[in-house]
Short mmCIF file of C-alpha atoms and ligand atoms in Angstrom, two decimals:
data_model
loop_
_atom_site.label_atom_id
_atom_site.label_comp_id
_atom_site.label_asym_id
_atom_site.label_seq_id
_atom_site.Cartn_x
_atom_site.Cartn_y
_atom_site.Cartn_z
CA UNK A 8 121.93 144.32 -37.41
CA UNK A 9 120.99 147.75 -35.39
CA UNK A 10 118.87 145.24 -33.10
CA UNK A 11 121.17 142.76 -32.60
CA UNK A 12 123.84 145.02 -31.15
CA UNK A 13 120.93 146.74 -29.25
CA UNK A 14 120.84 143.36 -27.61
CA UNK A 15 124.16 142.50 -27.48
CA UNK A 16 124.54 145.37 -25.43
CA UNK A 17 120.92 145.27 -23.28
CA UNK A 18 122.80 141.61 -22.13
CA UNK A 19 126.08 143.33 -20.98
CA UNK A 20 124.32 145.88 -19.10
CA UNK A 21 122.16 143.50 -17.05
CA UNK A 22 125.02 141.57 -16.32
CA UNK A 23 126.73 144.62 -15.07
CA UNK A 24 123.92 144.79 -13.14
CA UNK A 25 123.68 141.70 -11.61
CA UNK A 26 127.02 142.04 -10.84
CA UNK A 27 127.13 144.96 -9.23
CA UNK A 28 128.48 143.45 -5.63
CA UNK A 29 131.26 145.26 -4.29
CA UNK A 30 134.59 143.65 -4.41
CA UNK A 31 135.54 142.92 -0.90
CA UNK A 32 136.09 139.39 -0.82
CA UNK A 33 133.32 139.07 2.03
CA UNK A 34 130.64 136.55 1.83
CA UNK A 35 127.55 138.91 0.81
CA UNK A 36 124.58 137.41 3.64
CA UNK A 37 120.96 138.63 3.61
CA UNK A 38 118.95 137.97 6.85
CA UNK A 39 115.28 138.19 7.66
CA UNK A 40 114.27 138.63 11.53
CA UNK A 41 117.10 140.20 14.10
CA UNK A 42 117.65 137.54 15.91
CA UNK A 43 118.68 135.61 12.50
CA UNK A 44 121.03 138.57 11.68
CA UNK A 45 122.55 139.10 15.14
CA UNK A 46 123.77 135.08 14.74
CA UNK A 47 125.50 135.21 11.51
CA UNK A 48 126.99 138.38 12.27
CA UNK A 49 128.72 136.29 15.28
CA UNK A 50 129.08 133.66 12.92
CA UNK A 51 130.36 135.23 10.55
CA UNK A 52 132.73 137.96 12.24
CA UNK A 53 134.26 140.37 9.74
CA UNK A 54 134.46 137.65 6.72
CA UNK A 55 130.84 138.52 5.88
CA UNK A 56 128.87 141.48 5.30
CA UNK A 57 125.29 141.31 6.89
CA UNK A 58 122.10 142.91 5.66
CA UNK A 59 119.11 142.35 8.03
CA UNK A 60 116.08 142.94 6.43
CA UNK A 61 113.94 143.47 9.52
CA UNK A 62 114.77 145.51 12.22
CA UNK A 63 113.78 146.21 16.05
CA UNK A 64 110.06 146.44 16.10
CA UNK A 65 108.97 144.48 12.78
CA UNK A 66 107.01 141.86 12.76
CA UNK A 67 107.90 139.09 10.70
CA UNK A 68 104.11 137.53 10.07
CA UNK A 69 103.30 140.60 8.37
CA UNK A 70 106.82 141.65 6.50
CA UNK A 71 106.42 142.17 2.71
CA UNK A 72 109.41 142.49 0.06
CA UNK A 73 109.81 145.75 -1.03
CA UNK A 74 111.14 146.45 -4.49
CA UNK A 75 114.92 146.83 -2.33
CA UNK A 76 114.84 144.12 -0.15
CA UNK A 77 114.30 141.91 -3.43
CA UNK A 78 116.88 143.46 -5.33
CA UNK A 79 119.05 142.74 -2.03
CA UNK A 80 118.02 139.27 -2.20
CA UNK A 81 119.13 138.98 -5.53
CA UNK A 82 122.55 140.02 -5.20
CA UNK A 83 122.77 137.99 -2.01
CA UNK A 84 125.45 135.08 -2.13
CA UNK A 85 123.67 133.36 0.89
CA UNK A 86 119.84 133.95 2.47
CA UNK A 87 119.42 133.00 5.40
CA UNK A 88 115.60 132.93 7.07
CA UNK A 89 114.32 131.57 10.17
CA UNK A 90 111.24 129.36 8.41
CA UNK A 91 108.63 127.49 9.33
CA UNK A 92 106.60 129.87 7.52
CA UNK A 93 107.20 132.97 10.14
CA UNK A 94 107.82 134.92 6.89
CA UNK A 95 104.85 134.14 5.67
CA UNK A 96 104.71 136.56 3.26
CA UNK A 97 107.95 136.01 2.13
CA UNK A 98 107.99 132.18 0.81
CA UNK A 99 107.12 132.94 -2.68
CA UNK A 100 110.03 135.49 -3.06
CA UNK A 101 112.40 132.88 -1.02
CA UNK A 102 110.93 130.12 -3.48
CA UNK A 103 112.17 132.71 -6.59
CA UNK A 104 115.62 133.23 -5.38
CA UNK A 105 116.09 129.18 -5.62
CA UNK A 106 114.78 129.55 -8.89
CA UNK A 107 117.50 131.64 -9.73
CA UNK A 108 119.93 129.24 -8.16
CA UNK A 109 120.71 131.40 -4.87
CA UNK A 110 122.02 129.64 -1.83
CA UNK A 111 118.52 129.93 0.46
CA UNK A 112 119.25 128.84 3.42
CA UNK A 113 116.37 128.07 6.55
CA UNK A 114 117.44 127.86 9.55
CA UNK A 115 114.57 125.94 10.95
CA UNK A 116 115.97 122.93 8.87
CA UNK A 117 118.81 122.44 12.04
CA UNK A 118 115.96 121.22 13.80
CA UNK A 119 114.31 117.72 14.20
CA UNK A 120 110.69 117.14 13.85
CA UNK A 121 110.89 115.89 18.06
CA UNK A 122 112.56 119.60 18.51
CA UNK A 123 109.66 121.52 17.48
CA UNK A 124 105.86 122.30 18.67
CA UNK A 125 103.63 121.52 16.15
CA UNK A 126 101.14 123.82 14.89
CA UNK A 127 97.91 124.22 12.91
CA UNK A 128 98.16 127.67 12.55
CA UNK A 129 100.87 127.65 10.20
CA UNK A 130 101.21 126.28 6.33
CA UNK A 131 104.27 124.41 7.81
CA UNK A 132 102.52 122.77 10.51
CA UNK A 133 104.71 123.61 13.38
CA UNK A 134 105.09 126.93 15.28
CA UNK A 135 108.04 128.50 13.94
CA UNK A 136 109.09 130.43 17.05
CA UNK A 137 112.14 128.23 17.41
CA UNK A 138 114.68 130.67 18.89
CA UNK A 139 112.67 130.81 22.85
CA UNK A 140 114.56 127.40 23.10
CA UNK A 141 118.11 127.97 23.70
CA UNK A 142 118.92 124.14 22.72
CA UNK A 143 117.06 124.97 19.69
CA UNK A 144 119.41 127.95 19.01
CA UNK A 145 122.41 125.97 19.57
CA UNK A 146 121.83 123.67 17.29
CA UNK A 147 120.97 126.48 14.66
CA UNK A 148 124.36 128.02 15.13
CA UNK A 149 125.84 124.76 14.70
CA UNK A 150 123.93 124.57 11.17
CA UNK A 151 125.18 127.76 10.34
CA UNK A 152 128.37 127.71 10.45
CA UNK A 153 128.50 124.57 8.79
CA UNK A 154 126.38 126.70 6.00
CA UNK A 155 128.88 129.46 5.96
CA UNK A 156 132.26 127.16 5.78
CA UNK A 157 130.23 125.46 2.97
CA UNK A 158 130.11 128.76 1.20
CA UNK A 159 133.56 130.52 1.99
CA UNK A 160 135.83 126.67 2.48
CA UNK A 161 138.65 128.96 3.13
CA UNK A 162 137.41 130.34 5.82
CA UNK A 163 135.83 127.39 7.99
CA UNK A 164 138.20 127.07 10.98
CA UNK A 165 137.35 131.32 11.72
CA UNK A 166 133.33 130.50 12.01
CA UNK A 167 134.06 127.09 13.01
CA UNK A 168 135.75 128.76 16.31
CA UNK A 169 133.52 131.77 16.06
CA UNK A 170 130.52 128.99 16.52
CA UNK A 171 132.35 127.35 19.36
CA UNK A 172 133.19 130.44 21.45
CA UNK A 173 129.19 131.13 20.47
CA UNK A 174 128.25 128.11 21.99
CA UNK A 175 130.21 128.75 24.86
CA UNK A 176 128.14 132.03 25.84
CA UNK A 177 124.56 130.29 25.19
CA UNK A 178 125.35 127.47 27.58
CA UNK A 179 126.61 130.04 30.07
CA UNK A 180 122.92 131.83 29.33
CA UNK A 181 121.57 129.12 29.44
CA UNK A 182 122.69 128.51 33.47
CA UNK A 183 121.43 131.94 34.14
CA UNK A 184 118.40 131.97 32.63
CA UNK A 185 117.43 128.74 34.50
CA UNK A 186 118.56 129.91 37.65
CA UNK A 187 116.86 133.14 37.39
CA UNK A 188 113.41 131.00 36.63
CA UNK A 189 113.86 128.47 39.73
CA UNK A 190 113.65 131.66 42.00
CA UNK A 191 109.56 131.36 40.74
CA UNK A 192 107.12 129.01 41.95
CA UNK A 193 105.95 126.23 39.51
CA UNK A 194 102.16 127.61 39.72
CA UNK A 195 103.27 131.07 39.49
CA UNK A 196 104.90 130.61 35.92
CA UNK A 197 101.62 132.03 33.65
CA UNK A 198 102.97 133.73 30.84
CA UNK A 199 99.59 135.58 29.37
CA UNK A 200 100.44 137.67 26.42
CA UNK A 201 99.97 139.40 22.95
CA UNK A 202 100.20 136.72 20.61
CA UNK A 203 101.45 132.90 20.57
CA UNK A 204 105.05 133.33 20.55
CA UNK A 205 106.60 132.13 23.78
CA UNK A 206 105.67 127.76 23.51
CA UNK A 207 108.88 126.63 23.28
CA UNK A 208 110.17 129.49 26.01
CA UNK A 209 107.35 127.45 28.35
CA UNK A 210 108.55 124.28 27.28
CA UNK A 211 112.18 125.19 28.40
CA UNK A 212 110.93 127.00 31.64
CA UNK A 213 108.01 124.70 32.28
CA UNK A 214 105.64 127.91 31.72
CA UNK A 215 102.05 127.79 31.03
CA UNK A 216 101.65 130.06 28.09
CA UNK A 217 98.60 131.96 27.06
CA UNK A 218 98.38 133.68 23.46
CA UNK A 219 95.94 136.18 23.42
CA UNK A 220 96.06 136.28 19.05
CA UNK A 221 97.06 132.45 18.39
CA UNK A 222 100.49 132.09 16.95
CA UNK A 223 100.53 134.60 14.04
CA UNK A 224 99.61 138.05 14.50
CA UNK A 225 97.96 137.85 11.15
CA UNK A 226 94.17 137.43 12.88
CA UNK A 227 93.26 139.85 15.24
CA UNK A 228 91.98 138.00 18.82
CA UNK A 229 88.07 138.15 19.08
CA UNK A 230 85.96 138.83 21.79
CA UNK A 231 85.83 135.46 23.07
CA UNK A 232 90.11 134.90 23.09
CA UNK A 233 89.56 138.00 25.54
CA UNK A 234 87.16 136.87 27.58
CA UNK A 235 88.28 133.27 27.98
CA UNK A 236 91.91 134.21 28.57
CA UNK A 237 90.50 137.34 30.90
CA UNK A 238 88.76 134.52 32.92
CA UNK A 239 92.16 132.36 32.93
CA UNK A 240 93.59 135.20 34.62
CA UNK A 241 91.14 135.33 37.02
CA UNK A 242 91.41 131.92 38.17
CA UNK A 243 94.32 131.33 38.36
CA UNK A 244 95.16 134.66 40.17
CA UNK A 245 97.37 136.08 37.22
CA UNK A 246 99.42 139.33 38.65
CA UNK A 247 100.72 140.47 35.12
CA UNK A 248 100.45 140.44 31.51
CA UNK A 249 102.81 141.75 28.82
CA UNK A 250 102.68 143.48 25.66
CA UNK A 251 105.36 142.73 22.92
CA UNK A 252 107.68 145.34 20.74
CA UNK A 253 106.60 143.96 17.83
CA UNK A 254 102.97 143.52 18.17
CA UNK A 255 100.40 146.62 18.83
CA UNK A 256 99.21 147.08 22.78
CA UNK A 257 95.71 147.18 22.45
CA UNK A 258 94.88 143.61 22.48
CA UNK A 259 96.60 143.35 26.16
CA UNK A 260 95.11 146.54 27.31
CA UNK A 261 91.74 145.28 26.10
CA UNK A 262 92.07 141.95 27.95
CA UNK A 263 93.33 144.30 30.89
CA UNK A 264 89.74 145.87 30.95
CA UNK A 265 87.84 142.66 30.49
CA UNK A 266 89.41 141.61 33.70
CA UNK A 267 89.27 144.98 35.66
CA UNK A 268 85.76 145.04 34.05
CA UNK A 269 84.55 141.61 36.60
CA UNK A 270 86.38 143.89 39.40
CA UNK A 271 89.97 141.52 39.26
CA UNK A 272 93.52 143.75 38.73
CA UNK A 273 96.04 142.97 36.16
CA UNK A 274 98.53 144.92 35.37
CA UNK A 275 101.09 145.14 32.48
CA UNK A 276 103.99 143.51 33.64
CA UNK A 277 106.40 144.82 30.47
CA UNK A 278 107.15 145.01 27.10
CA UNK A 279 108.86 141.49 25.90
CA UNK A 280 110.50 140.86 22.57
CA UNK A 281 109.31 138.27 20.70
CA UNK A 282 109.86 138.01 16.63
CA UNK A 283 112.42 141.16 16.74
CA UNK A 284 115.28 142.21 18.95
CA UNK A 285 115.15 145.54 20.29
CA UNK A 286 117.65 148.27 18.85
CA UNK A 287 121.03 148.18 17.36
CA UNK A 288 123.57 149.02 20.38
CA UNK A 289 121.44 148.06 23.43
CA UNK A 290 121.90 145.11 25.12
CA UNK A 291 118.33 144.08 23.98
CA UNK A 292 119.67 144.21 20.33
CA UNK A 293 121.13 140.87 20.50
CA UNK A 294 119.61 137.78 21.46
CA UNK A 295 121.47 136.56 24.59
CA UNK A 296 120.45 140.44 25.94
CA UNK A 297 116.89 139.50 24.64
CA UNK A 298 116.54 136.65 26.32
CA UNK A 299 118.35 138.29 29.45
CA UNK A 300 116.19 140.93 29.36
CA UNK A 301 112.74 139.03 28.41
CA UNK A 302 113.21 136.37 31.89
CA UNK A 303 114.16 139.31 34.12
CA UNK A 304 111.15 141.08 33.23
CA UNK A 305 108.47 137.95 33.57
CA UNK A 306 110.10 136.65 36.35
CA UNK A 307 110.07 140.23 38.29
CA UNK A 308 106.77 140.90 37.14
CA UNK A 309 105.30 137.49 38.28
CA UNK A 310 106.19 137.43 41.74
ZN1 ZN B 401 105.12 135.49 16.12
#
């Protein structure tokens, strides 16, 4: 009898527990990357409450769940992850919240197969840095806020406009982004930098793009990545390379060496963001000031 009230009661106390989400009649959102975060908090304006896991500066490849984040997770009513296997570490955990019959949402899964790059690199086959396409993006905010009316009906004409004046403000990025590229010359667009990140940024800009560490920063680059991408530079008369916020420097400055080694100058062009935004409350913190930011710097620098 003791037991079975000690029971009895065990059960009411993890409910409580598992119930512990604050009363506030908001839509309770988990995100992974920035960039993922900084798009449903658009989205989702003031009817949801946001918690990013990853902030400016950490790389996604490499992100582990801590004991929080999962308990986060758990309590989540929506995730919401980029995919494609860029949280690579974090597909089991993903794969246990759907166990536990969580809405887990990836927002890869807006795109068509003929919309992505394909990869071997990754378990999913294609690269998953999706968001350097801003037709990509668009299409992902589109599948959000379909996601988030799903989720909160009552709601679904305030993202539904929310997505639309969204839209609005990529397109117009969109028109300055391209113009700012067309000021450089077709042979001068060589993007050279830490890792693979930027293939779908060179298939919207017509860039030839140059990975020093392949697509996930998960291997280190060898001796041979720098001297074959050292001798690319060389060739083709490179003026810059660029290291990335969220991805240490000393591959670039050792491919920087390797080319000032056979007497050639490169020099560091920058620091672009690539899997994170940069901090809350600059304009690099969201991902139209990204992007703003990460053209103006390459196209400067490349001149
Ligand atoms: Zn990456």
């Amino acid at each position: 009898m003791k037991q079975m009230i000690w029971m009895a009661l065990l059960s009411v106390f993890f409910l409580a527990c598992k119930d512990a989400k604050p009363k506030d009649n908001k839509l309770h959102i988990v995100t992974t990357t920035s960039m993922i975060t900084d798009l449903v908090q658009n989205i989702g304006g003031d009817k949801v409450a946001v918690q990013g896991l990853m902030g400016a500066g950490v790389d996604p490849h490499l992100y582990k769940a801590s004991e929080g984040d999962v308990s986060k997770l758990a309590n989540a009513d929506i995730i919401i992850y980029s995919g494609l296997h860029l949280e690579g570490k974090l597909v089991e955990v993903f794969e246990k919240m759907q166990r536990q019959k969580i809405n887990t949402v990836a927002a890869s899964d807006a795109l068509d197969k003929k919309d992505l790059i394909g990869s071997t690199h990754f378990a999913s086959n294609y690269d998953p840095h999706i968001w350097f396409d801003v037709e990509n993006w668009e299409k992902i905010t589109v599948y959000v806020a379909n996601q988030l009316s799903a989720a909160m009906p009552e709601n679904k004409a305030y993202f539904q406009a929310n997505a639309a004046q969204y839209l609005l403000q990529l397109k117009a990025l969109k028109e300055e982004l391209n113009a700012e590229v067309a000021t450089l010359p077709v042979d001068q667009r060589r993007l050279v930098t830490a890792h693979d990140a930027f293939n779908y940024f060179g298939r919207a800009f017509q860039f030839d793009v140059v990975g020093l560490q392949g697509l996930s920063t998960a291997t280190e680059a060898g001796v041979q990545d720098v001297q074959k991408t050292a001798s690319y530079i060389i060739d083709h008369k490179v003026k810059s390379v660029f290291i990335e916020s969220s991805v240490p420097r000393r591959t670039v400055e050792a491919l920087q060496a390797a080319v000032n080694s056979k007497n050639h100058n490169v020099i560091i062009g920058g620091t672009l963001f690539s899997d994170a935004l940069g901090n809350p409350g600059t304009p690099e913190g969201t991902y139209i000031g990204m992007f703003k930011y990460n053209v103006h710097t390459i196209v400067n620098s490349l001149k």
